[in-house]
């Protein structure tokens, strides 16, 4: 039936008036705060410096007593995100540029958060995960076996990590605003290889046929978008070890994942995500921290040299404690009211995954190492794996970091799936020392037990990323009489313990060693965090590739078994090295081979089955909205810690010299180009006197006008290295050497080095100082 035209016009007018009044009402409700944002989440991100002591402290990871820190490759950070329902639950995830999380760190952090926020942030909804760099200061864990090489507990390492985590969570909390979260995943093939393929091959052939590769190749990325500011950060998970930097490196470094995070944060801040896609990255190379406020000074090399000659090195002079912070290139936490972009590259099931993708070779012959035992002529010390930049470990670190960075940018730019659904979490403590586990065996089930912690002989053999010493080998399922005698001087394992760990021959019975306090953990935290269709499994150790696959599959089966589960596809991600550390977790079949990972699986052959059993319980409680028992509390061993690292007594300098004076200057009338290394050295002092947290020891400055020097690169840049050294071990004198590998695309002009330090006087006073080198030209 046709309505008269005037009737249709009146209907249209009535509808238009209704729209106007509806809009007016919505605006009014917004004004008085009745209508909330359409976003389902509040999102906040934060980041803070956790670099720690850059001298004298043993590095955590390789357990090499000779590997002590003596400078900074680039700084370490704690990065956090908070996701909250506007009127519901919230979760915190912290990613540390550290080897692993620590139980005592989390205990003390939660105490601080409780004092500040009450019960808003607890051990249940806060997760802390480490990237597994082997180039960070040690001494911050509470169990004896993990702090032996650092001469016990190092309070400075511990305090800077706890303080940094707390401050990054405070930042994230204060940045909480309405926003959205997006998820994407993609395949990255050239950033990791299996370093124990003989153990992987012991898994059932039927199971192995389900997977194309013997390592996981999937990266999962979250993109955080503020409703007003746009993208504010990203976190991704991908498994590869933080061992691009070798066991002989002495510079603090975030290794490949820390490098990738720095590359992505600089990329976003400099170019903006909307202006740069992955194709342009391929063409233009990695972004570098080049200040875009620096104008070109001159293009005439002769004129530049004349200007540089007029700036000779300055003598050391007093400085304020905050000088290095104010000069730091990335000092500003906010830009135009918006927080800095935060990008974290998190660790997953990396247990048997090495970033040294060229393979393992004998250093004496150049031939591949023995396949089953990773030895060369029977010696494990000669078998080393090679990174893609071999023999340059810094280049290998850059390449593996770059590959992860490029994949993350691709996922960031192409993401289109939005996270939807509730925020929830479950957490409990489990005593893994004698846990009953029901396992299936050819259709039948039996109850087995885990064991008190113990480490096998192959643990001491190390891996191809960092071989051990003496006559230990991977794949040793017998041990040898001499080392058993040495072991028995510490603790003789009982027959029950020996039988429980079969076929692992016990080298260190750590779970039963209690003097002066616990050598290894027995009570471990397990935790599930859910944000919509993303589920994080926070595990306190290093799962191998197949162990991680089994755990993910088991949890997915539970979560998708409910008919009313709202998602057809969910993202289940393993967040490795979370909340505490308990070494490795292999499959039952990999354990039988007793390579390094199996020998380092602390709680016996059924460790993985125990994790699967307990995580399935957590997952069931999650989907059924049931609470779980908190479990037995882990010990707080803070008051029992013993630290034997001697303090800095006093810093000294030669007669007639000031702290900071140049002792090896840049050559006069010198010019350099991209790819060149520029170096200068200064009379300095021990960096343990002041960690320069959120500051810098090293600076490259650019001459903008007649005498206006502005910071261009600091010790948080991949291209600038701060190296510290003494002429001999007990000397009070020391030097700081700054090395700048001039990056591609650097702005031509006049540059100089600047060094910041803090010297300790005989009576404990701290004197801050600074000095600069002679100027030089970059063309």
XYZ file of C-alpha atoms in Angstrom:
779
model
C 0.000 0.000 0.000
C 1.403 3.436 -0.964
C 1.294 6.160 1.760
C 0.671 9.755 0.651
C 3.920 11.683 0.319
C 2.991 14.211 3.032
C 2.407 11.326 5.462
C 5.859 9.879 4.774
C 7.337 13.348 5.302
C 5.701 13.685 8.733
C 6.967 10.243 9.754
C 10.512 11.211 8.691
C 10.267 14.481 10.677
C 9.058 12.654 13.786
C 11.929 10.176 13.555
C 14.454 12.967 13.044
C 13.154 14.802 16.115
C 13.425 11.615 18.137
C 17.078 11.168 17.052
C 17.879 14.727 18.105
C 16.270 14.256 21.530
C 17.994 10.873 21.951
C 21.376 12.429 21.172
C 20.672 15.279 23.598
C 19.736 12.798 26.328
C 22.912 10.765 25.750
C 25.056 13.880 25.964
C 23.317 14.868 29.187
C 23.848 11.430 30.693
C 27.490 11.515 29.704
C 27.855 14.920 31.350
C 26.547 13.638 34.655
C 28.511 10.403 34.402
C 25.656 7.926 33.984
C 26.715 6.494 30.626
C 30.049 4.640 30.664
C 32.543 4.085 27.837
C 31.591 1.476 25.301
C 34.940 -0.220 25.937
C 34.838 -3.473 27.879
C 38.187 -2.899 29.531
C 40.360 -0.445 31.349
C 43.922 -0.727 30.079
C 47.154 0.640 31.543
C 50.816 0.033 30.761
C 54.052 0.930 32.536
C 57.813 0.506 32.229
C 60.752 1.045 34.590
C 64.516 0.533 34.717
C 65.786 -2.618 36.501
C 69.355 -2.664 35.125
C 71.004 -3.213 38.501
C 74.700 -3.332 39.452
C 76.939 -3.161 36.373
C 80.094 -4.328 38.147
C 81.401 -7.281 40.190
C 78.071 -9.170 40.342
C 77.908 -12.615 38.750
C 75.438 -12.910 35.890
C 72.431 -15.194 36.221
C 71.956 -17.962 33.686
C 75.136 -19.765 32.677
C 76.323 -20.411 36.259
C 79.801 -19.387 35.138
C 81.724 -18.052 38.140
C 84.007 -16.057 35.873
C 81.159 -14.175 34.196
C 80.735 -11.013 36.262
C 79.195 -7.778 35.089
C 81.528 -5.044 33.869
C 79.373 -2.592 31.985
C 76.147 -2.222 30.007
C 75.235 -3.267 26.479
C 71.769 -1.774 26.935
C 69.523 -1.355 29.948
C 67.041 -3.804 31.439
C 63.417 -2.918 32.092
C 60.295 -4.200 33.809
C 57.212 -3.749 31.638
C 53.660 -4.277 32.859
C 50.106 -4.209 31.633
C 46.951 -4.062 33.703
C 43.601 -5.088 32.238
C 40.497 -4.472 34.320
C 36.785 -4.752 33.866
C 35.298 -1.339 34.776
C 33.405 -2.831 37.698
C 34.969 -6.247 37.894
C 38.190 -8.173 38.157
C 41.612 -7.105 37.012
C 44.933 -8.769 36.214
C 48.547 -7.608 36.107
C 51.219 -9.147 33.901
C 54.837 -8.051 34.343
C 57.590 -8.935 31.887
C 61.124 -8.684 33.285
C 64.333 -8.201 31.347
C 65.812 -10.709 33.766
C 66.726 -14.372 33.638
C 63.591 -15.453 35.476
C 61.095 -14.449 38.115
C 61.921 -15.006 41.789
C 59.728 -16.213 44.641
C 61.204 -13.789 47.162
C 60.819 -10.915 44.697
C 57.118 -11.679 44.310
C 56.599 -12.104 48.070
C 58.104 -8.701 48.823
C 56.407 -7.043 45.853
C 52.969 -8.208 46.997
C 53.705 -6.855 50.474
C 54.417 -3.441 48.946
C 51.340 -3.526 46.714
C 49.151 -4.499 49.654
C 50.461 -1.563 51.644
C 49.717 0.794 48.738
C 46.507 -0.634 47.241
C 45.027 -2.973 49.853
C 43.697 -6.181 48.305
C 43.471 -4.800 44.765
C 46.650 -6.576 43.624
C 47.536 -9.916 45.191
C 49.599 -12.998 44.405
C 46.486 -14.366 42.689
C 46.066 -11.714 39.976
C 49.675 -10.551 39.558
C 52.014 -12.555 37.328
C 55.740 -11.900 36.881
C 57.603 -13.502 33.970
C 61.284 -13.335 32.941
C 62.596 -13.147 29.361
C 65.503 -15.463 30.292
C 68.402 -13.239 29.369
C 71.664 -14.746 30.604
C 73.254 -11.292 30.764
C 71.647 -9.749 33.840
C 72.933 -9.479 37.435
C 72.217 -12.475 39.651
C 71.754 -12.853 43.383
C 68.036 -11.999 43.581
C 66.585 -15.499 44.072
C 66.157 -17.010 47.523
C 67.204 -20.639 47.050
C 70.866 -21.552 47.571
C 71.547 -23.361 44.294
C 70.636 -20.276 42.233
C 72.866 -17.838 44.113
C 76.042 -19.863 44.679
C 77.922 -18.291 41.777
C 76.930 -14.771 42.868
C 78.473 -15.342 46.339
C 75.022 -15.512 47.845
C 72.236 -12.983 47.939
C 72.923 -9.561 46.369
C 70.634 -6.997 47.983
C 71.316 -4.414 45.289
C 70.164 -6.791 42.532
C 67.087 -7.703 44.547
C 66.066 -4.165 45.513
C 66.319 -2.702 42.014
C 64.086 -5.457 40.613
C 61.419 -5.193 43.324
C 61.473 -1.399 43.112
C 61.297 -1.451 39.314
C 58.362 -3.858 39.228
C 56.485 -1.811 41.807
C 57.043 1.425 39.876
C 56.006 -0.028 36.522
C 52.802 -1.376 38.108
C 52.154 2.055 39.675
C 52.585 3.610 36.220
C 50.217 1.098 34.660
C 47.678 1.671 37.439
C 47.832 5.446 37.007
C 47.519 5.050 33.225
C 44.350 2.940 33.457
C 41.883 4.256 30.890
C 39.105 2.901 28.718
C 40.565 0.913 25.853
C 40.473 -2.134 23.643
C 42.722 -5.154 23.204
C 43.383 -6.984 19.956
C 45.054 -10.352 19.393
C 46.971 -11.790 16.466
C 49.299 -14.706 15.832
C 51.744 -15.662 13.118
C 54.611 -17.964 12.251
C 58.266 -17.053 12.797
C 60.612 -19.694 11.396
C 64.150 -18.381 11.756
C 64.533 -17.320 15.409
C 65.013 -20.672 17.136
C 66.213 -24.253 16.652
C 65.933 -27.310 18.873
C 69.201 -27.725 20.792
C 68.296 -31.240 22.028
C 66.832 -32.899 18.927
C 67.825 -36.390 20.084
C 65.587 -35.979 23.150
C 62.740 -34.583 21.035
C 62.956 -37.641 18.756
C 62.253 -39.878 21.743
C 58.679 -38.551 21.855
C 56.131 -40.846 20.181
C 56.307 -40.725 16.375
C 52.527 -40.357 16.178
C 52.689 -37.264 18.361
C 55.603 -35.766 16.422
C 53.727 -36.221 13.137
C 51.109 -33.733 14.333
C 53.676 -30.927 14.132
C 55.705 -29.641 11.219
C 58.682 -28.483 13.287
C 60.536 -29.645 16.382
C 60.145 -26.152 17.910
C 57.079 -23.961 18.280
C 57.106 -21.263 15.616
C 54.032 -19.261 16.593
C 54.155 -15.752 18.021
C 51.033 -14.466 19.790
C 50.662 -10.695 20.148
C 48.357 -8.429 22.124
C 47.836 -4.855 20.926
C 46.570 -2.352 23.490
C 44.583 0.611 22.175
C 43.463 3.546 24.308
C 40.059 4.939 23.284
C 41.476 8.446 23.038
C 45.224 8.052 22.501
C 45.188 5.089 20.137
C 47.822 2.316 20.411
C 49.755 2.451 23.675
C 51.603 -0.837 23.664
C 51.974 -4.480 22.723
C 53.030 -7.692 24.464
C 53.920 -10.862 22.598
C 55.012 -14.391 23.488
C 57.452 -16.491 21.462
C 59.839 -19.269 22.591
C 63.578 -18.823 22.108
C 66.354 -18.766 24.683
C 68.057 -15.570 25.826
C 71.466 -16.978 24.952
C 72.504 -14.990 21.888
C 75.006 -13.354 24.247
C 77.602 -15.936 25.255
C 78.811 -17.215 28.627
C 81.923 -15.017 28.333
C 79.982 -11.761 27.834
C 80.275 -9.335 30.749
C 77.969 -6.525 29.616
C 74.453 -6.307 31.030
C 72.054 -6.969 28.171
C 68.437 -7.878 27.542
C 69.723 -10.241 24.841
C 67.530 -10.817 21.781
C 64.158 -10.208 23.442
C 65.306 -7.057 25.210
C 66.736 -5.836 21.907
C 63.477 -6.563 20.094
C 61.536 -4.585 22.705
C 63.876 -1.609 22.358
C 63.628 -1.767 18.531
C 59.829 -1.811 18.594
C 59.436 0.966 21.145
C 61.826 3.181 19.174
C 60.076 2.300 15.913
C 56.716 3.369 17.280
C 57.966 6.531 18.950
C 59.962 7.682 15.919
C 57.835 6.716 12.974
C 54.390 5.934 14.306
C 52.634 2.667 13.621
C 50.364 4.266 11.046
C 53.336 5.446 8.963
C 55.462 2.297 8.891
C 54.548 -1.158 7.722
C 56.602 -4.324 7.681
C 57.522 -3.851 4.024
C 59.094 -0.484 4.775
C 61.054 -2.045 7.610
C 62.442 -4.589 5.169
C 63.570 -1.796 2.860
C 64.831 0.667 5.437
C 66.378 -1.534 8.091
C 65.910 -1.253 11.826
C 64.845 2.013 13.416
C 67.519 3.723 15.461
C 67.137 6.303 18.187
C 67.970 9.425 16.156
C 66.428 12.562 17.549
C 64.165 14.100 14.934
C 64.664 17.543 16.461
C 68.295 17.628 15.314
C 68.652 19.708 12.160
C 71.478 19.060 9.702
C 74.373 21.265 10.812
C 76.635 21.414 7.753
C 77.457 19.160 4.847
C 80.994 20.512 4.415
C 83.422 18.052 6.043
C 86.227 20.632 6.332
C 83.937 23.082 8.085
C 82.704 20.374 10.449
C 86.285 19.416 11.368
C 87.120 23.027 12.169
C 84.133 23.236 14.499
C 84.963 19.890 16.162
C 88.560 20.957 16.793
C 87.352 23.842 18.926
C 85.780 21.412 21.432
C 88.482 19.631 23.407
C 87.807 17.162 26.195
C 86.579 18.707 29.420
C 88.074 17.777 32.795
C 85.947 15.859 35.249
C 83.685 18.052 37.327
C 81.041 17.645 39.996
C 77.506 16.839 38.937
C 74.171 16.395 40.658
C 72.679 12.955 41.247
C 69.925 13.708 38.728
C 72.240 14.899 35.938
C 72.330 11.598 34.079
C 68.561 11.235 34.348
C 67.904 14.666 32.865
C 70.278 13.968 29.963
C 68.840 10.558 29.174
C 67.434 10.336 25.650
C 64.261 8.604 26.754
C 63.875 10.501 30.027
C 60.309 11.710 29.430
C 57.708 9.206 30.544
C 54.927 11.132 28.857
C 54.647 12.984 25.587
C 51.834 15.502 25.234
C 50.073 13.844 28.167
C 50.298 10.403 26.579
C 52.451 7.691 28.174
C 55.325 6.262 26.178
C 54.600 3.225 24.054
C 55.468 -0.015 25.901
C 56.402 -3.166 24.012
C 57.365 -6.435 25.703
C 58.741 -9.588 24.093
C 57.850 -12.318 26.568
C 59.160 -15.844 26.981
C 57.197 -19.034 26.379
C 58.107 -22.757 26.300
C 61.751 -22.180 25.373
C 63.282 -25.108 27.269
C 64.951 -26.804 24.293
C 64.964 -23.828 21.900
C 68.194 -22.008 21.059
C 68.553 -18.700 19.175
C 71.877 -19.950 17.820
C 70.269 -21.102 14.609
C 73.378 -22.105 12.642
C 73.790 -25.216 14.803
C 76.449 -26.626 17.134
C 80.062 -27.132 16.027
C 83.361 -28.258 17.515
C 85.651 -25.287 18.090
C 88.747 -27.409 17.408
C 87.696 -29.014 14.114
C 84.760 -26.942 12.884
C 82.758 -30.141 12.431
C 79.243 -30.693 13.840
C 79.123 -31.944 17.431
C 78.083 -35.478 18.332
C 74.313 -35.677 17.805
C 73.370 -37.562 20.958
C 75.769 -36.091 23.506
C 76.849 -32.705 22.035
C 80.516 -33.540 22.533
C 83.683 -33.217 20.467
C 86.035 -36.129 20.962
C 84.108 -36.908 24.128
C 84.479 -33.381 25.546
C 81.454 -31.151 26.013
C 83.623 -28.022 26.530
C 84.473 -27.913 22.815
C 80.886 -27.940 21.505
C 79.377 -24.499 20.960
C 76.353 -23.377 18.981
C 76.561 -20.472 16.566
C 74.217 -17.547 16.169
C 73.387 -15.982 12.789
C 76.009 -13.251 13.295
C 78.795 -15.701 14.200
C 81.426 -14.970 15.431
C 79.979 -11.610 16.618
C 77.556 -12.266 19.508
C 76.313 -8.666 19.440
C 75.362 -9.121 15.798
C 73.639 -12.428 16.561
C 71.666 -10.690 19.308
C 70.660 -7.922 16.919
C 69.598 -10.335 14.163
C 67.446 -12.595 16.373
C 65.968 -9.519 18.066
C 65.274 -7.970 14.679
C 63.499 -11.089 13.417
C 61.174 -11.093 16.409
C 60.673 -7.331 16.083
C 59.712 -7.558 12.401
C 57.193 -10.329 13.032
C 55.711 -8.334 15.928
C 55.318 -5.236 13.723
C 53.612 -7.346 11.059
C 51.164 -8.780 13.606
C 50.666 -5.332 15.155
C 49.815 -3.740 11.810
C 47.503 -6.508 10.561
C 45.628 -7.354 13.750
C 41.844 -7.287 13.433
C 40.492 -9.681 16.089
C 39.318 -7.914 19.224
C 39.545 -9.496 22.660
C 36.090 -9.847 24.198
C 34.883 -11.442 27.376
C 35.533 -11.530 31.072
C 38.737 -11.057 32.997
C 39.479 -13.838 35.466
C 42.304 -15.726 37.146
C 43.134 -18.711 39.293
C 46.256 -19.307 41.372
C 47.393 -21.953 43.798
C 50.539 -23.340 45.398
C 51.454 -26.994 44.932
C 54.023 -29.057 46.819
C 55.805 -30.832 43.980
C 58.094 -32.855 46.238
C 55.660 -35.760 46.772
C 52.580 -35.052 44.682
C 50.355 -37.971 43.727
C 49.650 -37.968 40.001
C 47.247 -40.161 38.065
C 48.711 -41.132 34.700
C 47.355 -43.256 31.879
C 49.329 -46.259 30.719
C 48.012 -48.145 27.681
C 44.418 -47.457 28.611
C 44.867 -48.158 32.296
C 45.542 -45.541 34.951
C 47.988 -45.674 37.805
C 48.978 -43.354 40.598
C 52.602 -42.242 40.648
C 54.476 -39.611 42.623
C 56.780 -36.734 41.956
C 60.080 -36.574 43.839
C 61.936 -34.097 46.026
C 64.066 -31.925 43.743
C 67.333 -33.276 42.383
C 69.632 -32.465 39.481
C 71.289 -35.065 37.277
C 74.848 -35.426 36.030
C 73.982 -34.004 32.615
C 72.988 -30.748 34.296
C 76.685 -30.039 34.863
C 77.406 -30.657 31.167
C 75.513 -27.494 30.272
C 74.120 -26.994 26.772
C 75.478 -26.106 23.367
C 74.580 -22.477 24.225
C 76.925 -22.632 27.210
C 78.835 -25.880 27.802
C 79.840 -26.976 31.284
C 83.257 -28.146 32.419
C 85.152 -31.260 33.524
C 84.039 -34.630 32.136
C 80.246 -34.270 32.264
C 78.224 -35.049 29.132
C 74.642 -34.680 28.057
C 72.768 -37.976 27.833
C 74.558 -39.433 30.876
C 72.167 -41.818 32.633
C 74.797 -43.478 34.832
C 77.053 -40.833 36.413
C 80.606 -41.607 37.498
C 82.136 -42.764 40.795
C 84.378 -39.742 41.386
C 81.600 -37.152 41.157
C 79.324 -39.360 43.233
C 81.926 -39.220 46.001
C 82.015 -35.434 45.699
C 78.205 -35.359 45.779
C 78.073 -37.468 48.920
C 80.168 -34.900 50.775
C 77.199 -32.546 50.425
C 74.251 -34.937 50.651
C 73.941 -38.635 49.915
C 70.571 -39.332 48.258
C 68.487 -42.106 49.762
C 67.628 -45.251 47.806
C 64.034 -44.026 47.634
C 65.184 -40.754 46.097
C 67.451 -42.542 43.616
C 64.654 -44.895 42.551
C 62.167 -42.038 42.244
C 64.369 -40.102 39.806
C 65.326 -43.042 37.576
C 66.876 -43.018 35.032
C 68.433 -39.745 36.228
C 71.691 -40.294 38.146
C 71.587 -37.704 40.938
C 74.440 -35.212 41.074
C 72.875 -32.764 43.561
C 70.064 -33.826 45.869
C 68.915 -30.213 46.166
C 65.392 -30.909 47.395
C 66.731 -32.563 50.538
C 69.554 -30.089 51.201
C 68.502 -27.604 53.887
C 71.706 -26.001 55.183
C 72.095 -23.098 55.663
C 68.575 -22.957 54.173
C 66.641 -24.560 51.299
C 68.712 -25.266 48.190
C 65.727 -25.655 45.848
C 61.994 -24.970 45.916
C 59.419 -27.599 46.773
C 56.280 -25.444 46.772
C 55.548 -23.864 43.390
C 52.889 -21.419 42.189
C 50.756 -22.233 39.159
C 48.467 -19.589 37.710
C 45.953 -19.062 34.917
C 45.054 -15.603 33.656
C 42.134 -15.135 31.313
C 41.374 -12.024 29.279
C 38.499 -12.895 26.981
C 39.671 -15.503 24.484
C 43.308 -15.237 25.635
C 44.441 -17.648 28.345
C 47.912 -17.330 29.903
C 49.380 -20.355 31.636
C 51.980 -18.954 34.027
C 54.511 -21.699 34.714
C 57.476 -21.461 37.115
C 60.030 -23.031 34.821
C 61.246 -23.777 31.315
C 58.968 -26.174 29.439
C 60.399 -27.899 26.402
C 58.607 -27.620 23.068
C 56.614 -30.845 23.360
C 55.985 -30.410 27.085
C 54.440 -27.019 26.368
C 52.294 -28.453 23.580
C 50.918 -31.144 25.862
C 50.090 -28.649 28.594
C 48.349 -26.265 26.189
C 46.339 -29.085 24.615
C 45.256 -30.416 28.000
C 44.027 -27.019 29.193
C 42.304 -26.313 25.880
C 40.431 -29.607 26.117
C 39.102 -28.615 29.545
C 38.169 -25.062 28.543
C 36.336 -26.095 25.381
C 34.564 -29.069 26.943
C 31.761 -26.895 28.289
C 28.900 -26.429 25.825
C 28.292 -22.833 26.909
C 31.925 -21.739 26.460
C 31.601 -18.552 24.432
C 34.551 -18.895 22.070
C 35.120 -21.360 19.263
C 38.794 -20.407 19.059
C 40.917 -19.489 22.046
C 44.534 -18.461 22.369
C 46.357 -20.502 24.981
C 49.816 -19.146 25.681
C 52.517 -20.410 28.017
C 54.173 -17.616 29.976
C 57.437 -19.207 31.014
C 59.724 -18.543 33.982
C 56.829 -17.002 35.927
C 56.540 -16.131 39.627
C 59.403 -18.360 40.761
C 61.988 -20.637 39.187
C 62.234 -24.418 39.247
C 64.396 -25.139 36.199
C 63.121 -27.407 33.396
C 60.092 -29.497 32.517
C 60.438 -32.196 29.842
C 58.085 -34.890 28.637
C 58.371 -38.335 30.211
C 60.030 -39.618 27.028
C 62.542 -36.764 26.838
C 63.398 -37.344 30.490
C 64.555 -40.888 29.666
C 67.278 -39.512 27.373
C 68.769 -37.348 30.170
C 70.116 -34.524 28.129
C 70.579 -31.209 29.969
C 66.841 -30.442 30.049
C 65.921 -33.864 31.434
C 68.685 -33.747 34.042
C 67.360 -30.320 35.082
C 63.759 -31.509 35.461
C 63.756 -31.345 39.238
C 60.820 -33.437 40.394
C 61.367 -36.639 38.467
C 59.959 -38.246 35.303
C 56.324 -37.387 36.100
C 56.871 -33.638 36.552
C 54.994 -32.712 33.378
C 52.079 -35.026 34.246
C 51.842 -33.267 37.603
C 51.643 -29.857 35.933
C 49.004 -31.068 33.494
C 46.905 -32.578 36.298
C 47.006 -29.424 38.422
C 46.480 -26.967 35.557
C 43.426 -28.940 34.433
C 42.015 -28.442 37.931
C 42.624 -24.697 37.691
C 41.045 -24.558 34.246
C 37.973 -26.439 35.460
C 37.608 -24.068 38.401
C 37.919 -21.142 36.011
C 35.115 -22.178 33.675
C 32.870 -23.326 36.529
C 33.459 -20.081 38.450
C 34.740 -22.018 41.439
C 37.400 -20.934 43.890
C 40.513 -22.994 44.537
C 42.410 -23.664 47.715
C 45.460 -21.410 48.079
C 47.667 -24.391 48.907
C 50.725 -24.450 51.168
C 52.594 -21.148 51.343
C 56.178 -21.106 50.056
C 58.831 -20.112 52.581
C 59.968 -16.517 52.960
C 63.729 -16.919 53.322
C 64.615 -13.233 53.156
C 65.921 -13.009 56.722
C 68.091 -16.096 56.215
C 69.898 -14.833 53.130
C 73.680 -14.737 53.204
C 75.559 -12.334 50.967
C 79.336 -12.631 50.623
C 79.922 -10.111 47.835
C 82.244 -7.460 49.328
C 81.071 -3.842 49.156
C 82.852 -1.032 47.354
C 85.341 0.309 49.904
C 86.738 3.351 48.122
C 87.387 4.626 44.590
C 90.786 5.980 43.658
C 92.439 7.961 40.856
C 96.062 8.786 39.971
C 97.645 11.945 41.358
C 96.758 15.034 39.387
C 93.648 13.456 37.884
C 89.972 14.200 38.519
C 87.216 11.625 38.453
C 85.896 11.721 34.903
C 89.041 12.976 33.205
C 89.653 11.509 29.773
C 92.456 8.937 29.749
C 92.128 7.866 26.103
C 90.509 10.489 23.900
C 88.972 10.350 20.453
C 91.778 11.159 17.953
C 92.064 14.834 17.050
C 90.642 15.984 13.685
C 88.914 12.637 13.256
C 85.861 11.858 11.192
C 83.774 8.706 11.039
C 80.918 7.208 9.057
C 78.119 4.706 9.609
C 79.471 1.330 10.695
C 82.627 2.762 12.305
C 83.409 2.244 15.990
C 84.309 5.365 17.998
C 85.910 4.939 21.434
C 86.957 7.073 24.398
C 87.975 6.165 27.970
C 87.573 8.071 31.258
C 88.998 7.733 34.773
C 85.919 6.486 36.552
C 84.513 4.774 39.652
C 82.575 1.624 40.459
C 79.036 1.742 38.987
C 77.713 0.005 42.104
C 77.978 3.359 43.904
C 74.941 4.630 41.991
C 73.072 2.413 39.531
C 71.919 5.481 37.563
C 68.427 3.950 37.511
C 66.362 5.672 34.805
C 69.570 7.540 33.990
C 72.719 6.784 32.017
C 76.456 6.250 32.457
C 77.157 6.964 28.803
C 75.966 9.554 26.339
C 76.617 10.541 22.733
C 75.815 14.221 22.308
C 75.161 16.183 19.097
C 76.182 19.789 18.531
C 73.030 21.598 17.510
C 74.260 25.187 17.471
C 77.406 27.034 18.626
C 77.624 25.393 22.034
C 74.288 23.646 22.457
C 74.933 19.938 22.982
C 71.860 17.715 23.028
C 71.668 13.979 23.854
C 71.366 11.643 20.870
C 72.209 8.159 22.232
C 72.540 6.784 25.771
C 73.433 3.471 27.409
C 69.927 2.200 26.666
C 70.754 2.186 22.954
C 71.874 -1.001 21.255
C 74.662 0.842 19.423
C 76.362 2.427 22.490
C 78.302 0.262 24.969
C 79.505 1.267 28.405
C 82.465 -0.864 29.502
C 83.931 -0.678 32.999
C 87.244 -2.193 34.111
C 89.926 -2.238 36.800
C 93.630 -2.687 36.070
C 93.560 -5.615 38.514
C 90.938 -7.228 40.742
C 91.493 -5.398 44.046
C 92.441 -2.044 42.555
C 90.516 1.014 43.691
C 91.106 2.625 40.311
C 88.865 2.005 37.338
C 88.113 3.161 33.820
C 84.933 3.592 31.814
C 85.242 3.029 28.069
C 82.432 4.179 25.791
C 82.094 2.486 22.414
C 79.705 3.774 19.763
C 79.044 1.718 16.655
C 77.675 4.460 14.414
C 74.300 3.256 13.078
C 72.925 3.600 9.580
C 71.039 6.804 8.907
C 72.778 8.824 11.604
C 72.499 12.586 11.212
C 75.818 14.028 9.907
C 77.454 16.571 12.202
C 79.659 17.102 15.243
C 79.421 14.652 18.166
C 81.137 13.926 21.468
C 80.998 11.404 24.317
C 79.863 12.254 27.814
C 80.351 10.059 30.872
C 78.498 10.159 34.196
C 79.670 8.379 37.328
C 79.672 8.312 41.130
C 82.782 7.824 43.270
C 82.870 6.546 46.833
C 85.075 8.313 49.342
C 87.002 6.656 52.147
C 84.299 7.511 54.693
C 81.380 6.430 52.505
C 80.429 9.736 50.870
C 79.333 9.610 47.223
C 80.636 12.166 44.738
C 78.839 12.429 41.375
C 80.864 13.586 38.405
C 80.686 14.071 34.645
C 83.089 14.823 31.795
C 83.151 14.861 27.998
C 85.542 13.758 25.272
C 86.877 15.854 22.435
C 84.418 16.375 19.610
C 84.535 14.411 16.359
C 82.742 14.469 13.019
C 80.300 11.955 11.573
C 79.717 12.268 7.845
